[in-house]
CSV table of C-alpha atoms in Angstrom, one decimal:
chain,number,residue,atom,x,y,z
A,271,MET,CA,50.2,81.2,-33.3
A,272,ARG,CA,49.5,81.1,-29.4
A,273,ALA,CA,49.9,84.7,-29.5
A,274,LEU,CA,47.4,85.2,-32.6
A,275,ASP,CA,44.7,82.8,-30.4
A,276,LEU,CA,45.3,85.3,-27.9
A,277,VAL,CA,44.1,87.8,-29.5
A,278,HIS,CA,41.2,85.8,-30.9
A,279,GLU,CA,39.9,85.1,-27.2
A,280,ILE,CA,40.3,88.8,-25.9
A,281,GLU,CA,37.7,90.1,-28.6
A,282,LYS,CA,35.7,87.7,-28.2
A,283,LEU,CA,35.8,89.5,-24.8
A,284,ASP,CA,32.6,91.7,-23.8
A,285,SER,CA,34.5,94.6,-21.9
A,286,TYR,CA,30.8,96.2,-21.6
A,287,LYS,CA,29.3,96.4,-18.0
A,288,ARG,CA,25.6,96.5,-18.3
A,289,PHE,CA,23.6,98.0,-15.6
A,290,GLY,CA,20.1,98.6,-14.8
A,291,LYS,CA,18.0,100.2,-11.7
A,292,VAL,CA,14.9,98.9,-10.2
A,293,LYS,CA,11.6,100.2,-10.9
A,294,GLN,CA,9.2,98.2,-8.4
A,295,VAL,CA,8.7,94.9,-6.4
A,296,VAL,CA,5.7,93.0,-7.0
A,297,GLY,CA,5.4,89.9,-4.4
A,298,LEU,CA,8.2,87.6,-5.8
A,299,MET,CA,8.8,90.1,-8.9
A,300,ILE,CA,11.0,92.3,-8.8
A,301,GLU,CA,10.9,94.5,-12.7
A,302,SER,CA,13.7,97.1,-13.6
A,303,ARG,CA,14.8,99.1,-16.2
A,304,GLY,CA,17.8,97.5,-18.1
A,305,PRO,CA,20.4,96.1,-17.8
A,306,GLU,CA,20.3,94.5,-21.6
A,307,SER,CA,19.7,91.4,-21.0
A,308,SER,CA,18.2,87.3,-22.1
A,309,ILE,CA,15.7,85.2,-20.4
A,310,GLY,CA,18.1,82.8,-17.6
A,311,ASP,CA,20.6,85.3,-17.4
A,312,LEU,CA,22.2,85.8,-14.2
A,313,CYS,CA,22.3,89.3,-12.7
A,314,TYR,CA,23.0,91.3,-9.5
A,315,ILE,CA,21.1,94.0,-7.3
A,316,TYR,CA,23.3,96.0,-5.6
A,317,THR,CA,21.5,97.0,-2.0
A,318,GLY,CA,22.7,98.3,1.6
A,319,ALA,CA,25.5,101.5,2.2
A,320,ASN,CA,27.2,102.3,-0.4
A,321,ASN,CA,25.7,99.3,-2.7
A,322,LYS,CA,28.3,96.5,-0.8
A,323,THR,CA,25.9,93.5,-0.8
A,324,LYS,CA,25.1,92.0,-3.4
A,325,ILE,CA,21.7,89.9,-4.2
A,326,PRO,CA,22.2,87.3,-7.0
A,327,ALA,CA,19.1,87.5,-9.5
A,328,GLU,CA,17.6,85.7,-12.7
A,329,VAL,CA,16.1,86.9,-15.6
A,330,VAL,CA,12.3,85.0,-15.9
A,331,GLY,CA,10.4,87.7,-18.2
A,332,PHE,CA,9.9,91.0,-19.7
A,333,ARG,CA,6.9,93.5,-19.7
A,334,ASN,CA,6.7,96.1,-21.9
A,335,GLU,CA,9.9,97.5,-21.9
A,336,PHE,CA,10.9,96.4,-18.4
A,337,VAL,CA,13.0,92.9,-17.0
A,338,LEU,CA,11.6,90.9,-15.2
A,339,LEU,CA,14.0,89.2,-12.1
A,340,MET,CA,13.6,86.6,-9.6
A,341,PRO,CA,15.9,86.7,-6.3
A,342,TYR,CA,17.9,83.9,-5.5
A,343,GLN,CA,17.6,85.1,-1.6
A,344,GLN,CA,15.2,86.7,0.4
A,345,LEU,CA,14.1,89.8,-0.8
A,346,THR,CA,15.7,92.5,1.3
A,347,ASN,CA,17.2,96.0,1.4
A,348,ILE,CA,15.8,96.2,-2.3
A,349,SER,CA,14.3,99.7,-3.4
A,350,PRO,CA,13.8,101.7,-6.1
A,351,GLY,CA,16.7,102.9,-8.0
A,352,SER,CA,18.8,99.7,-6.4
A,353,ILE,CA,21.9,99.4,-9.6
A,354,VAL,CA,21.3,95.5,-11.4
A,355,GLU,CA,24.0,94.6,-13.1
A,356,GLY,CA,23.9,92.2,-16.0
A,357,THR,CA,25.8,89.4,-16.5
A,358,ASN,CA,25.5,88.7,-20.1
A,359,GLU,CA,25.7,84.9,-18.8
A,360,PRO,CA,23.3,82.3,-17.4
A,361,LEU,CA,24.2,80.7,-13.9
A,362,ARG,CA,26.9,78.4,-13.7
A,363,VAL,CA,28.6,76.3,-11.4
A,364,LYS,CA,31.9,74.3,-10.3
A,365,VAL,CA,32.1,70.6,-10.6
A,366,GLY,CA,35.2,68.4,-10.6
A,367,SER,CA,35.4,64.7,-8.4
A,368,ALA,CA,36.6,66.9,-4.9
A,369,LEU,CA,32.9,67.4,-4.5
A,370,VAL,CA,32.8,64.1,-3.6
A,371,GLY,CA,31.6,64.3,0.0
A,372,GLN,CA,30.3,67.4,-0.2
A,373,VAL,CA,27.0,68.7,1.2
A,374,ILE,CA,26.2,71.8,-1.2
A,375,ASP,CA,23.3,74.2,-2.2
A,376,ALA,CA,22.0,75.5,-5.8
A,377,PHE,CA,25.1,78.1,-6.0
A,378,GLY,CA,27.8,74.5,-5.6
A,379,LYS,CA,28.9,76.4,-2.7
A,380,PRO,CA,28.8,73.8,0.6
A,381,LEU,CA,27.0,73.9,3.0
A,382,ASN,CA,29.7,73.8,5.6
A,383,GLU,CA,30.8,77.3,4.7
A,384,THR,CA,33.8,76.1,4.0
A,385,MET,CA,36.0,76.6,0.7
A,386,LEU,CA,35.3,74.8,-2.6
A,387,PRO,CA,38.5,72.8,-3.1
A,388,LYS,CA,40.5,73.0,-5.6
A,389,GLY,CA,40.5,71.9,-9.3
A,390,LEU,CA,36.8,72.1,-10.2
A,391,ALA,CA,35.7,73.3,-13.4
A,392,TYR,CA,32.8,75.0,-14.5
A,393,VAL,CA,29.6,74.0,-16.2
A,394,PRO,CA,26.0,75.9,-17.3
A,395,THR,CA,23.2,74.1,-15.0
A,396,ASP,CA,21.1,74.3,-17.2
A,397,GLN,CA,21.6,72.1,-20.4
A,398,SER,CA,19.6,70.0,-22.8
A,399,PRO,CA,19.1,66.2,-23.0
A,400,PRO,CA,21.3,64.2,-25.1
A,401,ASN,CA,20.5,63.5,-29.0
A,402,PRO,CA,18.3,60.5,-28.8
A,403,MET,CA,20.2,58.5,-31.9
A,404,LYS,CA,23.3,59.0,-29.8
A,405,ARG,CA,21.5,57.2,-26.2
A,406,PRO,CA,22.7,53.2,-26.5
A,407,PRO,CA,19.8,51.0,-25.1
A,408,ILE,CA,19.6,50.0,-21.9
A,409,HIS,CA,21.0,46.5,-21.8
A,410,GLU,CA,23.2,45.9,-18.5
A,411,LYS,CA,21.5,45.6,-14.8
A,412,MET,CA,22.3,48.3,-12.5
A,413,GLU,CA,22.3,46.5,-9.0
A,414,VAL,CA,20.5,48.9,-6.3
A,415,GLY,CA,21.2,46.4,-2.9
A,416,VAL,CA,17.2,45.9,-2.6
A,417,ARG,CA,16.3,42.6,-3.2
A,418,VAL,CA,12.2,43.7,-4.4
A,419,ILE,CA,13.5,46.0,-6.9
A,420,ASP,CA,16.3,44.0,-7.7
A,421,SER,CA,14.5,40.6,-8.2
A,422,LEU,CA,11.0,41.8,-9.4
A,423,LEU,CA,11.6,44.9,-10.5
A,424,THR,CA,15.3,45.3,-11.9
A,425,VAL,CA,16.5,48.1,-12.8
A,426,GLY,CA,18.6,48.6,-15.8
A,427,LYS,CA,22.0,51.2,-16.0
A,428,GLY,CA,20.7,54.6,-17.3
A,429,GLN,CA,16.9,53.4,-16.6
A,430,ARG,CA,14.9,56.2,-15.1
A,431,VAL,CA,12.3,55.4,-12.4
A,432,GLY,CA,9.9,57.2,-10.0
A,433,ILE,CA,9.1,56.1,-6.9
A,434,PHE,CA,5.4,57.3,-5.7
A,435,ALA,CA,4.4,57.7,-2.3
A,436,GLY,CA,2.3,60.0,-0.5
A,437,SER,CA,4.1,61.5,3.1
A,438,GLY,CA,6.1,59.2,5.6
A,439,VAL,CA,5.4,55.9,3.9
A,440,GLY,CA,9.5,55.6,3.8
A,441,LYS,CA,10.8,57.5,0.4
A,442,SER,CA,13.7,59.1,2.2
A,443,THR,CA,14.4,55.3,4.1
A,444,LEU,CA,14.6,53.6,1.0
A,445,MET,CA,17.0,56.3,-1.2
A,446,GLY,CA,19.0,55.9,1.8
A,447,MET,CA,19.3,51.9,0.8
A,448,ILE,CA,20.0,52.5,-2.7
A,449,ALA,CA,22.5,54.7,-2.2
A,450,ARG,CA,24.2,53.0,0.7
A,451,ASN,CA,24.0,49.5,-1.4
A,452,THR,CA,24.2,50.1,-5.2
A,453,ASN,CA,27.5,49.0,-7.4
A,454,ALA,CA,26.9,52.6,-8.6
A,455,ASP,CA,30.3,54.7,-9.2
A,456,LEU,CA,28.9,57.9,-7.8
A,457,ASN,CA,25.8,58.9,-6.2
A,458,VAL,CA,24.1,62.5,-7.0
A,459,ILE,CA,21.4,63.2,-4.6
A,460,ALA,CA,19.5,66.2,-4.5
A,461,LEU,CA,17.3,66.8,-1.3
A,462,ILE,CA,14.2,69.8,-3.0
A,463,GLY,CA,11.7,71.7,-0.5
A,464,GLU,CA,13.0,69.7,2.1
A,465,ARG,CA,12.7,70.6,5.9
A,466,GLY,CA,15.9,71.6,7.4
A,467,ARG,CA,15.3,69.3,10.0
A,468,GLU,CA,15.3,66.6,7.5
A,469,VAL,CA,18.6,67.2,5.6
A,470,ARG,CA,20.6,66.6,8.3
A,471,GLU,CA,18.7,63.4,9.8
A,472,PHE,CA,18.7,61.8,6.3
A,473,ILE,CA,22.5,62.2,5.8
A,474,ASP,CA,23.4,60.9,9.4
A,475,ARG,CA,20.7,58.6,9.3
A,476,ASP,CA,19.8,56.9,6.3
A,477,LEU,CA,22.6,58.1,4.0
A,478,GLY,CA,25.3,57.6,7.1
A,479,PRO,CA,29.4,58.2,6.8
A,480,GLU,CA,29.2,55.2,3.7
A,481,GLY,CA,26.7,56.9,1.9
A,482,LEU,CA,27.8,59.9,2.1
A,483,LYS,CA,31.9,58.9,1.3
A,484,ARG,CA,30.3,58.4,-2.7
A,485,SER,CA,28.1,60.8,-2.8
A,486,ILE,CA,27.7,64.1,-3.7
A,487,VAL,CA,24.5,65.8,-1.8
A,488,ILE,CA,22.4,68.8,-3.7
A,489,VAL,CA,19.6,71.0,-0.9
A,490,ALA,CA,17.6,73.8,-1.2
A,491,THR,CA,15.3,73.5,1.9
A,492,SER,CA,11.5,74.8,1.5
A,493,ASP,CA,11.9,78.1,3.1
A,494,GLN,CA,14.3,79.2,0.4
A,495,PRO,CA,13.1,81.2,-2.8
A,496,ALA,CA,11.1,79.2,-5.3
A,497,LEU,CA,14.0,80.2,-8.1
A,498,MET,CA,16.6,79.0,-5.7
A,499,ARG,CA,14.6,75.2,-5.0
A,500,MET,CA,14.2,75.1,-9.5
A,501,LYS,CA,18.1,76.0,-9.5
A,502,ALA,CA,18.9,72.9,-6.9
A,503,ALA,CA,17.4,70.4,-9.5
A,504,LEU,CA,19.3,71.7,-12.4
A,505,THR,CA,22.5,72.1,-10.4
A,506,ALA,CA,22.4,68.5,-9.0
A,507,THR,CA,21.4,67.2,-12.8
A,508,ALA,CA,24.3,69.1,-14.0
A,509,VAL,CA,26.9,67.7,-11.4
A,510,ALA,CA,25.2,63.8,-12.4
A,511,GLU,CA,25.9,64.9,-16.1
A,512,TYR,CA,29.4,66.3,-15.6
A,513,PHE,CA,30.7,62.8,-14.5
A,514,ARG,CA,27.9,60.8,-16.6
A,515,ASP,CA,30.2,62.6,-19.5
A,516,ARG,CA,33.6,61.0,-18.0
A,517,GLY,CA,32.2,58.0,-18.6
A,518,MET,CA,30.6,56.8,-15.0
A,519,ASN,CA,27.9,55.0,-14.0
A,520,VAL,CA,25.9,57.1,-12.2
A,521,MET,CA,23.2,56.8,-9.4
A,522,PHE,CA,21.1,59.9,-9.0
A,523,MET,CA,18.2,60.4,-6.4
A,524,MET,CA,15.8,63.8,-6.5
A,525,ASP,CA,13.4,64.2,-3.6
A,526,SER,CA,11.4,65.2,-4.7
A,527,VAL,CA,10.4,66.3,-7.9
A,528,THR,CA,7.0,67.5,-6.9
A,529,ARG,CA,8.5,70.1,-4.8
A,530,VAL,CA,10.3,71.1,-8.1
A,531,ALA,CA,7.2,71.4,-10.0
A,532,MET,CA,5.9,73.4,-6.6
A,533,ALA,CA,8.7,76.1,-7.5
A,534,GLN,CA,7.9,76.4,-11.1
A,535,ARG,CA,4.3,77.0,-10.0
A,536,GLU,CA,5.3,79.8,-7.6
A,537,ILE,CA,7.5,81.4,-10.7
A,538,GLY,CA,5.7,81.0,-13.7
A,539,LEU,CA,2.6,82.9,-11.3
A,540,ALA,CA,4.6,85.3,-10.4
A,541,VAL,CA,5.5,85.8,-14.1
A,542,GLY,CA,1.2,86.2,-14.7
A,543,GLU,CA,1.2,82.9,-16.1
A,544,PRO,CA,-2.6,81.6,-15.9
A,545,PRO,CA,-3.3,78.8,-13.3
A,546,THR,CA,-4.5,75.6,-15.4
A,547,THR,CA,-4.7,72.2,-14.2
A,548,LYS,CA,-5.2,71.8,-10.4
A,549,GLY,CA,-3.1,75.5,-10.2
A,550,TYR,CA,-0.5,74.5,-12.4
A,551,THR,CA,1.1,76.2,-15.0
A,552,PRO,CA,1.9,75.5,-18.1
A,553,SER,CA,5.7,75.9,-18.2
A,554,VAL,CA,5.6,73.2,-15.0
A,555,PHE,CA,4.3,71.0,-17.5
A,556,ALA,CA,7.0,71.9,-20.3
A,557,ILE,CA,9.9,71.9,-17.8
A,558,LEU,CA,9.3,68.1,-16.6
A,559,PRO,CA,9.9,66.6,-19.9
A,560,LYS,CA,13.0,68.7,-20.3
A,561,LEU,CA,14.0,68.3,-16.7
A,562,LEU,CA,14.0,64.1,-16.9
A,563,GLU,CA,14.7,63.8,-20.4
A,564,ARG,CA,18.5,65.0,-19.0
A,565,THR,CA,19.4,61.7,-17.5
A,566,GLY,CA,19.9,57.9,-18.9
A,567,THR,CA,22.8,57.2,-21.2
A,568,ASN,CA,24.9,58.9,-23.6
A,569,GLU,CA,27.6,57.3,-25.7
A,570,LEU,CA,30.2,57.9,-22.7
A,571,GLY,CA,28.1,56.9,-19.9
A,572,SER,CA,24.8,56.5,-17.8
A,573,ILE,CA,22.8,58.0,-15.2
A,574,THR,CA,20.2,55.7,-13.6
A,575,ALA,CA,17.6,58.2,-11.8
A,576,PHE,CA,14.9,58.0,-9.2
A,577,TYR,CA,13.1,60.4,-8.9
A,578,THR,CA,10.3,60.4,-5.8
A,579,VAL,CA,6.5,61.8,-6.6
A,580,LEU,CA,4.7,63.0,-3.4
A,581,VAL,CA,1.2,61.8,-4.4
A,582,ASP,CA,-1.2,64.4,-3.0
A,583,GLY,CA,-4.0,62.1,-0.7
A,584,ASP,CA,-2.6,59.1,-2.3
A,585,ASP,CA,-3.9,59.7,-5.6
A,586,LEU,CA,-2.0,58.4,-7.9
A,587,ASN,CA,-3.6,60.2,-10.6
A,588,GLU,CA,-2.9,63.8,-9.6
A,589,PRO,CA,-1.5,65.8,-12.2
A,590,ILE,CA,1.7,65.7,-11.7
A,591,SER,CA,2.1,62.0,-10.9
A,592,ASP,CA,0.6,61.0,-14.3
A,593,THR,CA,2.9,63.4,-15.7
A,594,VAL,CA,5.3,62.1,-14.4
A,595,ARG,CA,5.0,58.4,-14.9
A,596,GLY,CA,4.2,59.2,-18.5
A,597,ILE,CA,8.1,60.8,-19.1
A,598,LEU,CA,9.8,57.8,-16.8
A,599,ASP,CA,10.8,53.8,-17.4
A,600,GLY,CA,9.1,52.7,-14.6
A,601,HIS,CA,7.6,53.0,-11.3
A,602,ILE,CA,7.6,52.4,-7.9
A,603,VAL,CA,4.8,52.7,-5.7
A,604,LEU,CA,4.8,52.7,-2.2
A,605,ASP,CA,1.8,51.6,-0.4
A,606,ARG,CA,0.8,53.3,3.6
A,607,GLN,CA,-1.4,49.8,3.8
A,608,LEU,CA,1.7,47.6,3.7
A,609,ALA,CA,3.6,50.4,5.5
A,610,ASN,CA,1.0,50.3,8.5
A,611,LYS,CA,1.3,46.3,8.5
A,612,GLY,CA,5.0,46.8,9.0
A,613,GLN,CA,5.9,45.6,5.6
A,614,PHE,CA,9.4,47.7,4.7
A,615,PRO,CA,10.1,48.8,1.6
A,616,ALA,CA,6.8,49.4,1.4
A,617,ILE,CA,6.7,48.4,-1.6
A,618,ASN,CA,3.2,47.5,-4.0
A,619,ILE,CA,4.7,45.0,-6.6
A,620,LEU,CA,1.2,44.7,-8.2
A,621,LYS,CA,1.1,48.7,-8.8
A,622,SER,CA,4.7,48.9,-10.2
A,623,ILE,CA,6.7,48.3,-12.7
A,624,SER,CA,10.2,48.6,-14.7
A,625,ARG,CA,9.8,49.2,-18.5
A,626,VAL,CA,13.3,47.8,-19.1
A,627,MET,CA,13.1,45.1,-16.9
A,628,ASN,CA,12.4,42.1,-19.9
A,629,GLN,CA,15.3,43.1,-22.0
A,630,ILE,CA,18.0,42.9,-19.3
A,631,VAL,CA,16.5,40.2,-17.3
A,632,ASP,CA,17.2,35.6,-18.7
A,633,PRO,CA,14.3,33.7,-19.3
A,634,MET,CA,14.4,32.0,-15.7
A,635,HIS,CA,14.3,35.2,-14.0
A,636,LYS,CA,11.8,36.7,-15.9
A,637,LYS,CA,9.3,33.6,-15.3
A,638,SER,CA,10.1,33.4,-11.2
A,639,ALA,CA,9.5,36.9,-11.5
A,640,THR,CA,5.6,36.8,-13.3
A,641,ARG,CA,5.2,33.6,-11.6
A,642,LEU,CA,5.9,35.2,-8.0
A,643,ARG,CA,3.5,38.2,-9.1
A,644,ASP,CA,0.5,35.5,-10.5
A,645,LEU,CA,0.8,33.9,-6.9
A,646,LEU,CA,0.8,37.7,-5.0
A,647,SER,CA,-2.2,38.4,-7.0
A,648,THR,CA,-4.4,35.4,-6.7
A,649,TYR,CA,-4.0,35.6,-2.9
A,650,LEU,CA,-4.9,39.3,-2.5
A,651,ASN,CA,-7.8,38.8,-5.2
A,652,SER,CA,-9.4,36.2,-2.5
A,653,GLU,CA,-8.4,37.9,0.5
A,654,ASP,CA,-11.8,39.0,1.9
A,655,LEU,CA,-13.4,35.2,1.3
A,656,ILE,CA,-10.2,33.7,3.1
A,657,ASN,CA,-10.1,35.9,5.9
A,658,ILE,CA,-14.0,35.4,6.4
A,659,GLY,CA,-13.8,32.0,6.1
A,660,ALA,CA,-16.3,31.9,2.9
A,661,TYR,CA,-13.0,29.6,1.0
A,662,LYS,CA,-13.3,25.9,1.0
A,663,ARG,CA,-10.0,24.4,0.8
A,664,GLY,CA,-9.4,22.4,-2.5
A,665,SER,CA,-11.8,24.4,-4.7
A,666,SER,CA,-9.0,26.2,-6.6
A,667,LYS,CA,-5.1,24.7,-6.4
A,668,GLU,CA,-4.0,28.1,-7.3
A,669,ILE,CA,-5.6,29.6,-4.3
A,670,ASP,CA,-4.7,27.1,-2.1
A,671,GLU,CA,-0.5,27.4,-3.2
A,672,ALA,CA,-1.4,30.7,-2.8
A,673,ILE,CA,-2.8,30.7,0.4
A,674,ARG,CA,0.7,28.4,1.4
A,675,LEU,CA,3.0,30.7,0.0
A,676,TYR,CA,1.6,33.9,1.2
A,677,PRO,CA,3.4,34.2,4.3
A,678,LYS,CA,6.7,33.3,3.0
A,679,ILE,CA,6.6,35.6,-0.1
A,680,ILE,CA,5.8,38.7,2.3
A,681,SER,CA,9.1,37.8,4.3
A,682,PHE,CA,10.8,37.8,0.3
A,683,LEU,CA,9.6,40.7,-0.1
A,684,LYS,CA,10.8,42.4,2.7
A,685,GLN,CA,14.3,43.7,4.3
A,686,ASN,CA,15.6,45.6,6.8
A,687,VAL,CA,17.0,48.5,6.7
A,688,GLU,CA,21.2,47.6,7.5
A,689,ASP,CA,20.8,44.4,5.3
A,690,LYS,CA,23.0,44.4,2.0
A,691,VAL,CA,21.9,42.2,-0.3
A,692,THR,CA,23.6,41.8,-3.9
A,693,SER,CA,21.5,41.6,-7.2
A,694,GLU,CA,23.0,38.1,-7.5
A,695,ASP,CA,21.6,36.9,-4.4
A,696,SER,CA,17.7,38.2,-4.8
A,697,ILE,CA,17.8,36.7,-8.1
A,698,HIS,CA,19.0,33.7,-6.8
A,699,SER,CA,16.9,33.8,-4.1
A,700,LEU,CA,13.7,34.3,-6.5
A,701,ILE,CA,14.5,31.4,-8.7
A,702,GLN,CA,14.8,29.3,-6.5
A,703,PHE,CA,12.1,30.0,-4.2
A,704,MET,CA,9.4,29.7,-6.9
A,705,GLU,CA,11.4,26.2,-7.1
A,706,THR,CA,11.3,25.0,-4.4
A,707,GLY,CA,8.7,27.0,-2.1
A,708,GLU,CA,11.9,28.3,0.4
A,709,PHE,CA,14.3,31.1,-0.5
């Protein structure tokens, strides 16, 4: 029986090698005559003396009878007539528990140029989201170790949340706090389009040795080709899916989905797509739901995801922000004005929401969170009158209480980067604060 199975496997093997030749290079795009291939297939372009160097590229489209290729590396030494070899399969990466603690690129190779550990399995980077009928409902809390999130924006296992902020408001710091303090089994962190300097700073300062021990970091810096940045997002998601399918609760973070969209825009424009909303091509808005829906729950495990979104000029209604907010299960808004006042994390509670919080918290917790929001909203609505002295104490019992508790509310919302606060402590402090005015 084993011999027969071996014969069947041999019969399945493709014994042909498919080749083509480069016709021309236009911008980021390489046109070749052949090889026979499909969209998404990995190809190799041979360059240099005696064709010793090969550049990986991906089939991204077709024009007339020519294959359109986009390289994963910089275009160097490619000339008309360069040989193109087709693999007849998409990009796959090696994944396994031995990768924990590693920093890898879009191909799954360690950035410290060491050899990959043994015992890894190949997985395709581009996969379909789970069947919606096989997604269990979210019913369990996920501890993130940040007081304001655990108490007022409670996140569930398998929830997908966006972190919306302009540049320099504390996204990376917040991600580092979550990675160090969460009770998830594993962190998978994708750094897409980051400056090279920021990658090392995030790993050493924000994530730290403690966080890296239980994390896998996937990196594609801003100087790398658009396809490499796009593939890094797919690779990171595939890594998280691998561990979810083994029954683990994974904490997945991507910084940032905006740069993924920008990479796809570059690819789309190079292929010939028309620019539509603010220069973004239609494929951007097609690929975002497919990418973001891959995380979440399935029947085996869960991926709790945080996606950072760069809001251009702090405009929360720009196209990518608006699209991502409509797909995800909640959003956390980081406010530059709060950061300027020294409130960290600079989360604007009144503009943020967790769409599954009401399903996973008890009535007392929900009541206390709603009460704190009401008090904060009451104070901010009357802040101008209070600051100029136009409000007279005693005019409104609600405003009087908001004025009395406001300094303590701000103290409750603040948390030092080094502080680790459990979810249980955060919720207990919130309920106690709303009952006694002290926490």
